[in-house]
Amino acid sequence: MWTLIALVVLVVGALPFWFVLRAATRDPVLTTLDALNVPSWAVVSGKTQDNISGSRWCLMECRYRERSMESEREPKETAQAFQQALTSAGWVRWDVPSCALTSGGDGEYSCWRRDEFTLDLWVRPITTPECNPLLRNRPTVGPTEESAVEASPSPAEAGTADDKCKGSAVTIKVLNTVADERLQHTGEPGPGEGGTGDEEITPESPAPTPSAS
């Protein structure tokens, strides 16, 4: 009987412990991003990468989350799909003056807020070296006719590169509002901040606006 009681206690206690452990290890923001209702073409399988740093509870440094993806379609259509998905998920468009691409940036950039988080969505053409005609066709040696011919890609190689360059690149960046420096300039209080203006901003937090590349 004592063995049976011990097994029951173990089973009953293990299930809540598993849920607590999963909640502690899995970032809820990433779960929310996973659940975005975007078309299948908007997220190419195997192309999603997450870059995470800092603490979920803002110990020493608030968490910074960045997700990079690729879409099969052009930036404008892809941006619309993600914007609709964010709206459906409860995110609200945040029109702040500093929500813009830096000089020379390309694509569609928008900012969002939900609860204690801010989110930046950047959709742009794919800009890897093989997708840049100037870089792809540059001669590898001296600017002679022979080297220029040798440096020119074959039709098969050019076709493969064109296939890789179709679509668009998507980057989503999420910050806690207390770590988003843009709130200092707008004077908007974050959730639970009360608008006192005494919140400490972590200077080491990565800037949410991407630099042009």
PDB file of C-alpha atoms in Angstrom:
ATOM      1  CA  MET A   1       0.000   0.000   0.000  1.00  0.00           C
ATOM      2  CA  TRP A   2       2.821   2.413   0.848  1.00  0.00           C
ATOM      3  CA  THR A   3       4.399   1.653  -2.529  1.00  0.00           C
ATOM      4  CA  LEU A   4       1.112   2.436  -4.281  1.00  0.00           C
ATOM      5  CA  ILE A   5       0.744   5.691  -2.340  1.00  0.00           C
ATOM      6  CA  ALA A   6       4.302   6.690  -3.239  1.00  0.00           C
ATOM      7  CA  LEU A   7       3.649   5.996  -6.941  1.00  0.00           C
ATOM      8  CA  VAL A   8       0.452   8.070  -6.868  1.00  0.00           C
ATOM      9  CA  VAL A   9       2.226  10.991  -5.178  1.00  0.00           C
ATOM     10  CA  LEU A  10       5.058  10.742  -7.687  1.00  0.00           C
ATOM     11  CA  VAL A  11       2.733  10.766 -10.700  1.00  0.00           C
ATOM     12  CA  VAL A  12       0.514  13.539  -9.330  1.00  0.00           C
ATOM     13  CA  GLY A  13       3.528  15.685  -8.404  1.00  0.00           C
ATOM     14  CA  ALA A  14       5.475  15.043 -11.601  1.00  0.00           C
ATOM     15  CA  LEU A  15       2.853  16.524 -13.926  1.00  0.00           C
ATOM     16  CA  PRO A  16       2.696  19.994 -12.324  1.00  0.00           C
ATOM     17  CA  PHE A  17       6.478  19.979 -12.024  1.00  0.00           C
ATOM     18  CA  TRP A  18       6.768  19.278 -15.761  1.00  0.00           C
ATOM     19  CA  PHE A  19       4.451  22.182 -16.611  1.00  0.00           C
ATOM     20  CA  VAL A  20       6.373  24.525 -14.303  1.00  0.00           C
ATOM     21  CA  LEU A  21       9.685  23.426 -15.802  1.00  0.00           C
ATOM     22  CA  ARG A  22       8.420  23.929 -19.334  1.00  0.00           C
ATOM     23  CA  ALA A  23       7.066  27.374 -18.491  1.00  0.00           C
ATOM     24  CA  ALA A  24      10.386  28.330 -16.922  1.00  0.00           C
ATOM     25  CA  THR A  25      12.496  27.182 -19.869  1.00  0.00           C
ATOM     26  CA  ARG A  26      10.273  28.150 -22.820  1.00  0.00           C
ATOM     27  CA  ASP A  27      10.048  31.849 -23.598  1.00  0.00           C
ATOM     28  CA  PRO A  28       6.346  32.783 -23.920  1.00  0.00           C
ATOM     29  CA  VAL A  29       7.187  35.436 -26.505  1.00  0.00           C
ATOM     30  CA  LEU A  30       8.679  32.791 -28.800  1.00  0.00           C
ATOM     31  CA  THR A  31       5.561  30.690 -28.262  1.00  0.00           C
ATOM     32  CA  THR A  32       3.485  33.681 -29.369  1.00  0.00           C
ATOM     33  CA  LEU A  33       5.627  34.139 -32.476  1.00  0.00           C
ATOM     34  CA  ASP A  34       5.294  30.437 -33.279  1.00  0.00           C
ATOM     35  CA  ALA A  35       1.512  30.806 -33.103  1.00  0.00           C
ATOM     36  CA  LEU A  36       1.277  33.736 -35.547  1.00  0.00           C
ATOM     37  CA  ASN A  37      -1.321  32.859 -38.168  1.00  0.00           C
ATOM     38  CA  VAL A  38       0.693  33.543 -41.321  1.00  0.00           C
ATOM     39  CA  PRO A  39       0.397  31.633 -44.629  1.00  0.00           C
ATOM     40  CA  SER A  40       2.785  28.718 -45.146  1.00  0.00           C
ATOM     41  CA  TRP A  41       4.604  30.608 -47.907  1.00  0.00           C
ATOM     42  CA  ALA A  42       5.497  33.393 -45.436  1.00  0.00           C
ATOM     43  CA  VAL A  43       7.852  31.135 -43.431  1.00  0.00           C
ATOM     44  CA  VAL A  44      10.212  28.932 -45.436  1.00  0.00           C
ATOM     45  CA  SER A  45      10.890  25.684 -43.601  1.00  0.00           C
ATOM     46  CA  GLY A  46      14.372  25.396 -42.127  1.00  0.00           C
ATOM     47  CA  LYS A  47      15.157  29.111 -42.508  1.00  0.00           C
ATOM     48  CA  THR A  48      14.067  30.314 -39.052  1.00  0.00           C
ATOM     49  CA  GLN A  49      16.809  31.409 -36.662  1.00  0.00           C
ATOM     50  CA  ASP A  50      16.442  32.796 -33.127  1.00  0.00           C
ATOM     51  CA  ASN A  51      18.934  35.080 -31.399  1.00  0.00           C
ATOM     52  CA  ILE A  52      18.201  35.486 -27.682  1.00  0.00           C
ATOM     53  CA  SER A  53      20.119  37.219 -24.908  1.00  0.00           C
ATOM     54  CA  GLY A  54      19.417  38.615 -21.445  1.00  0.00           C
ATOM     55  CA  SER A  55      16.991  37.606 -18.711  1.00  0.00           C
ATOM     56  CA  ARG A  56      13.235  37.073 -19.069  1.00  0.00           C
ATOM     57  CA  TRP A  57      12.817  38.731 -15.667  1.00  0.00           C
ATOM     58  CA  CYS A  58      15.135  41.655 -16.519  1.00  0.00           C
ATOM     59  CA  LEU A  59      17.809  40.567 -14.024  1.00  0.00           C
ATOM     60  CA  MET A  60      20.908  42.620 -14.875  1.00  0.00           C
ATOM     61  CA  GLU A  61      19.757  42.882 -18.502  1.00  0.00           C
ATOM     62  CA  CYS A  62      16.302  42.509 -20.046  1.00  0.00           C
ATOM     63  CA  ARG A  63      15.810  39.834 -22.642  1.00  0.00           C
ATOM     64  CA  TYR A  64      16.345  40.652 -26.298  1.00  0.00           C
ATOM     65  CA  ARG A  65      14.696  38.384 -28.835  1.00  0.00           C
ATOM     66  CA  GLU A  66      15.364  38.377 -32.556  1.00  0.00           C
ATOM     67  CA  ARG A  67      13.863  35.964 -35.069  1.00  0.00           C
ATOM     68  CA  SER A  68      15.012  35.817 -38.699  1.00  0.00           C
ATOM     69  CA  MET A  69      12.976  34.093 -41.397  1.00  0.00           C
ATOM     70  CA  GLU A  70      12.558  33.933 -45.154  1.00  0.00           C
ATOM     71  CA  SER A  71       9.372  34.220 -47.196  1.00  0.00           C
ATOM     72  CA  GLU A  72       8.682  32.867 -50.673  1.00  0.00           C
ATOM     73  CA  ARG A  73       6.957  36.072 -51.791  1.00  0.00           C
ATOM     74  CA  GLU A  74       7.853  39.722 -52.239  1.00  0.00           C
ATOM     75  CA  PRO A  75       8.334  42.108 -49.277  1.00  0.00           C
ATOM     76  CA  LYS A  76       5.074  44.028 -49.699  1.00  0.00           C
ATOM     77  CA  GLU A  77       2.868  40.920 -49.695  1.00  0.00           C
ATOM     78  CA  THR A  78       4.901  39.321 -46.905  1.00  0.00           C
ATOM     79  CA  ALA A  79       4.703  42.464 -44.745  1.00  0.00           C
ATOM     80  CA  GLN A  80       0.914  42.565 -45.150  1.00  0.00           C
ATOM     81  CA  ALA A  81       0.629  38.912 -44.095  1.00  0.00           C
ATOM     82  CA  PHE A  82       2.691  39.447 -40.937  1.00  0.00           C
ATOM     83  CA  GLN A  83       0.946  42.716 -40.074  1.00  0.00           C
ATOM     84  CA  GLN A  84      -2.465  41.036 -40.286  1.00  0.00           C
ATOM     85  CA  ALA A  85      -1.211  38.149 -38.148  1.00  0.00           C
ATOM     86  CA  LEU A  86       0.146  40.529 -35.498  1.00  0.00           C
ATOM     87  CA  THR A  87      -3.143  42.453 -35.388  1.00  0.00           C
ATOM     88  CA  SER A  88      -5.094  39.211 -34.986  1.00  0.00           C
ATOM     89  CA  ALA A  89      -2.747  38.161 -32.164  1.00  0.00           C
ATOM     90  CA  GLY A  90      -3.477  41.342 -30.187  1.00  0.00           C
ATOM     91  CA  TRP A  91      -0.502  43.489 -31.189  1.00  0.00           C
ATOM     92  CA  VAL A  92      -1.266  47.189 -31.753  1.00  0.00           C
ATOM     93  CA  ARG A  93       0.526  49.364 -34.292  1.00  0.00           C
ATOM     94  CA  TRP A  94       2.929  51.757 -32.566  1.00  0.00           C
ATOM     95  CA  ASP A  95       3.484  54.949 -34.543  1.00  0.00           C
ATOM     96  CA  VAL A  96       6.610  56.354 -32.955  1.00  0.00           C
ATOM     97  CA  PRO A  97       8.848  58.803 -34.887  1.00  0.00           C
ATOM     98  CA  SER A  98      11.972  56.702 -34.297  1.00  0.00           C
ATOM     99  CA  CYS A  99      10.326  53.645 -35.837  1.00  0.00           C
ATOM    100  CA  ALA A 100      12.027  53.914 -39.199  1.00  0.00           C
ATOM    101  CA  LEU A 101      14.839  52.425 -41.214  1.00  0.00           C
ATOM    102  CA  THR A 102      18.230  54.034 -40.920  1.00  0.00           C
ATOM    103  CA  SER A 103      19.655  55.854 -43.918  1.00  0.00           C
ATOM    104  CA  GLY A 104      20.015  53.523 -46.871  1.00  0.00           C
ATOM    105  CA  GLY A 105      17.728  50.838 -45.458  1.00  0.00           C
ATOM    106  CA  ASP A 106      15.291  49.027 -47.707  1.00  0.00           C
ATOM    107  CA  GLY A 107      11.985  47.258 -47.226  1.00  0.00           C
ATOM    108  CA  GLU A 108       8.940  47.810 -44.993  1.00  0.00           C
ATOM    109  CA  TYR A 109       9.451  48.583 -41.304  1.00  0.00           C
ATOM    110  CA  SER A 110       6.755  48.778 -38.639  1.00  0.00           C
ATOM    111  CA  CYS A 111       6.584  48.851 -34.820  1.00  0.00           C
ATOM    112  CA  TRP A 112       4.059  47.223 -32.503  1.00  0.00           C
ATOM    113  CA  ARG A 113       3.134  46.999 -28.813  1.00  0.00           C
ATOM    114  CA  ARG A 114       1.372  44.381 -26.710  1.00  0.00           C
ATOM    115  CA  ASP A 115       1.256  44.136 -22.924  1.00  0.00           C
ATOM    116  CA  GLU A 116       4.808  44.739 -21.628  1.00  0.00           C
ATOM    117  CA  PHE A 117       6.530  44.195 -24.981  1.00  0.00           C
ATOM    118  CA  THR A 118       7.466  46.168 -28.072  1.00  0.00           C
ATOM    119  CA  LEU A 119       8.009  44.498 -31.435  1.00  0.00           C
ATOM    120  CA  ASP A 120       9.769  45.604 -34.615  1.00  0.00           C
ATOM    121  CA  LEU A 121       8.918  43.964 -37.944  1.00  0.00           C
ATOM    122  CA  TRP A 122      11.320  44.429 -40.859  1.00  0.00           C
ATOM    123  CA  VAL A 123      10.546  42.855 -44.248  1.00  0.00           C
ATOM    124  CA  ARG A 124      13.009  43.446 -47.062  1.00  0.00           C
ATOM    125  CA  PRO A 125      14.501  41.897 -50.199  1.00  0.00           C
ATOM    126  CA  ILE A 126      17.056  39.155 -49.662  1.00  0.00           C
ATOM    127  CA  THR A 127      20.490  40.834 -49.643  1.00  0.00           C
ATOM    128  CA  THR A 128      22.980  37.983 -49.384  1.00  0.00           C
ATOM    129  CA  PRO A 129      26.123  38.412 -51.562  1.00  0.00           C
ATOM    130  CA  GLU A 130      24.884  35.986 -54.229  1.00  0.00           C
ATOM    131  CA  CYS A 131      21.698  38.071 -54.543  1.00  0.00           C
ATOM    132  CA  ASN A 132      23.589  41.278 -55.301  1.00  0.00           C
ATOM    133  CA  PRO A 133      24.280  41.497 -59.064  1.00  0.00           C
ATOM    134  CA  LEU A 134      27.241  43.848 -58.535  1.00  0.00           C
ATOM    135  CA  LEU A 135      28.915  41.504 -56.052  1.00  0.00           C
ATOM    136  CA  ARG A 136      27.939  38.337 -57.889  1.00  0.00           C
ATOM    137  CA  ASN A 137      29.379  39.490 -61.218  1.00  0.00           C
ATOM    138  CA  ARG A 138      32.496  41.254 -59.973  1.00  0.00           C
ATOM    139  CA  PRO A 139      35.794  39.869 -61.390  1.00  0.00           C
ATOM    140  CA  THR A 140      37.877  37.887 -58.950  1.00  0.00           C
ATOM    141  CA  VAL A 141      41.244  38.877 -60.464  1.00  0.00           C
ATOM    142  CA  GLY A 142      42.349  41.791 -62.643  1.00  0.00           C
ATOM    143  CA  PRO A 143      39.851  43.616 -64.869  1.00  0.00           C
ATOM    144  CA  THR A 144      40.962  41.836 -68.039  1.00  0.00           C
ATOM    145  CA  GLU A 145      38.565  40.412 -70.600  1.00  0.00           C
ATOM    146  CA  GLU A 146      39.508  36.826 -69.759  1.00  0.00           C
ATOM    147  CA  SER A 147      39.052  37.276 -66.024  1.00  0.00           C
ATOM    148  CA  ALA A 148      35.741  39.038 -66.586  1.00  0.00           C
ATOM    149  CA  VAL A 149      34.543  36.118 -68.696  1.00  0.00           C
ATOM    150  CA  GLU A 150      35.775  33.602 -66.126  1.00  0.00           C
ATOM    151  CA  ALA A 151      34.077  35.538 -63.321  1.00  0.00           C
ATOM    152  CA  SER A 152      30.727  35.607 -65.120  1.00  0.00           C
ATOM    153  CA  PRO A 153      28.427  32.890 -63.801  1.00  0.00           C
ATOM    154  CA  SER A 154      27.144  30.209 -66.134  1.00  0.00           C
ATOM    155  CA  PRO A 155      23.420  30.259 -67.026  1.00  0.00           C
ATOM    156  CA  ALA A 156      22.822  27.307 -64.668  1.00  0.00           C
ATOM    157  CA  GLU A 157      24.581  29.068 -61.776  1.00  0.00           C
ATOM    158  CA  ALA A 158      22.731  32.300 -62.499  1.00  0.00           C
ATOM    159  CA  GLY A 159      19.411  30.450 -62.523  1.00  0.00           C
ATOM    160  CA  THR A 160      20.168  28.801 -59.184  1.00  0.00           C
ATOM    161  CA  ALA A 161      21.127  32.150 -57.645  1.00  0.00           C
ATOM    162  CA  ASP A 162      17.947  33.778 -58.973  1.00  0.00           C
ATOM    163  CA  ASP A 163      15.848  31.040 -57.368  1.00  0.00           C
ATOM    164  CA  LYS A 164      17.578  31.613 -54.016  1.00  0.00           C
ATOM    165  CA  CYS A 165      17.006  35.347 -54.257  1.00  0.00           C
ATOM    166  CA  LYS A 166      13.265  35.191 -54.817  1.00  0.00           C
ATOM    167  CA  GLY A 167      11.101  36.142 -51.900  1.00  0.00           C
ATOM    168  CA  SER A 168      12.042  38.293 -48.940  1.00  0.00           C
ATOM    169  CA  ALA A 169      13.823  38.289 -45.593  1.00  0.00           C
ATOM    170  CA  VAL A 170      11.866  38.855 -42.371  1.00  0.00           C
ATOM    171  CA  THR A 171      13.249  39.989 -39.022  1.00  0.00           C
ATOM    172  CA  ILE A 172      11.190  40.305 -35.839  1.00  0.00           C
ATOM    173  CA  LYS A 173      12.720  41.947 -32.757  1.00  0.00           C
ATOM    174  CA  VAL A 174      11.005  41.964 -29.358  1.00  0.00           C
ATOM    175  CA  LEU A 175      11.995  44.008 -26.278  1.00  0.00           C
ATOM    176  CA  ASN A 176      10.492  44.590 -22.853  1.00  0.00           C
ATOM    177  CA  THR A 177       9.032  48.080 -22.727  1.00  0.00           C
ATOM    178  CA  VAL A 178      11.247  49.029 -19.779  1.00  0.00           C
ATOM    179  CA  ALA A 179      14.298  48.318 -21.933  1.00  0.00           C
ATOM    180  CA  ASP A 180      13.076  50.102 -25.068  1.00  0.00           C
ATOM    181  CA  GLU A 181      14.846  53.449 -25.204  1.00  0.00           C
ATOM    182  CA  ARG A 182      12.259  54.879 -27.599  1.00  0.00           C
ATOM    183  CA  LEU A 183       9.768  55.118 -24.732  1.00  0.00           C
ATOM    184  CA  GLN A 184      12.053  57.668 -23.071  1.00  0.00           C
ATOM    185  CA  HIS A 185      11.674  60.016 -26.017  1.00  0.00           C
ATOM    186  CA  THR A 186       7.919  59.584 -26.477  1.00  0.00           C
ATOM    187  CA  GLY A 187       7.084  59.917 -22.790  1.00  0.00           C
ATOM    188  CA  GLU A 188       4.603  57.024 -23.044  1.00  0.00           C
ATOM    189  CA  PRO A 189       4.405  54.881 -19.884  1.00  0.00           C
ATOM    190  CA  GLY A 190       4.815  51.135 -20.271  1.00  0.00           C
ATOM    191  CA  PRO A 191       2.358  48.702 -18.666  1.00  0.00           C
ATOM    192  CA  GLY A 192       2.533  49.006 -14.894  1.00  0.00           C
ATOM    193  CA  GLU A 193       4.997  51.881 -15.029  1.00  0.00           C
ATOM    194  CA  GLY A 194       2.487  54.560 -14.070  1.00  0.00           C
ATOM    195  CA  GLY A 195       4.234  57.153 -16.204  1.00  0.00           C
ATOM    196  CA  THR A 196       6.625  58.225 -13.462  1.00  0.00           C
ATOM    197  CA  GLY A 197       9.589  58.516 -15.792  1.00  0.00           C
ATOM    198  CA  ASP A 198      11.895  56.925 -13.202  1.00  0.00           C
ATOM    199  CA  GLU A 199      12.296  53.584 -14.981  1.00  0.00           C
ATOM    200  CA  GLU A 200      15.851  52.472 -15.493  1.00  0.00           C
ATOM    201  CA  ILE A 201      16.814  51.793 -19.090  1.00  0.00           C
ATOM    202  CA  THR A 202      19.519  49.206 -19.677  1.00  0.00           C
ATOM    203  CA  PRO A 203      22.158  50.891 -21.867  1.00  0.00           C
ATOM    204  CA  GLU A 204      23.535  47.569 -23.102  1.00  0.00           C
ATOM    205  CA  SER A 205      20.216  46.508 -24.641  1.00  0.00           C
ATOM    206  CA  PRO A 206      20.575  45.988 -28.416  1.00  0.00           C
ATOM    207  CA  ALA A 207      18.943  48.712 -30.452  1.00  0.00           C
ATOM    208  CA  PRO A 208      15.694  47.491 -32.067  1.00  0.00           C
ATOM    209  CA  THR A 209      16.228  49.433 -35.261  1.00  0.00           C
ATOM    210  CA  PRO A 210      18.522  47.541 -37.668  1.00  0.00           C
ATOM    211  CA  SER A 211      21.475  49.183 -39.313  1.00  0.00           C
ATOM    212  CA  ALA A 212      21.542  49.248 -43.086  1.00  0.00           C
ATOM    213  CA  SER A 213      23.600  46.490 -44.661  1.00  0.00           C
TER     214      SER A 213
END
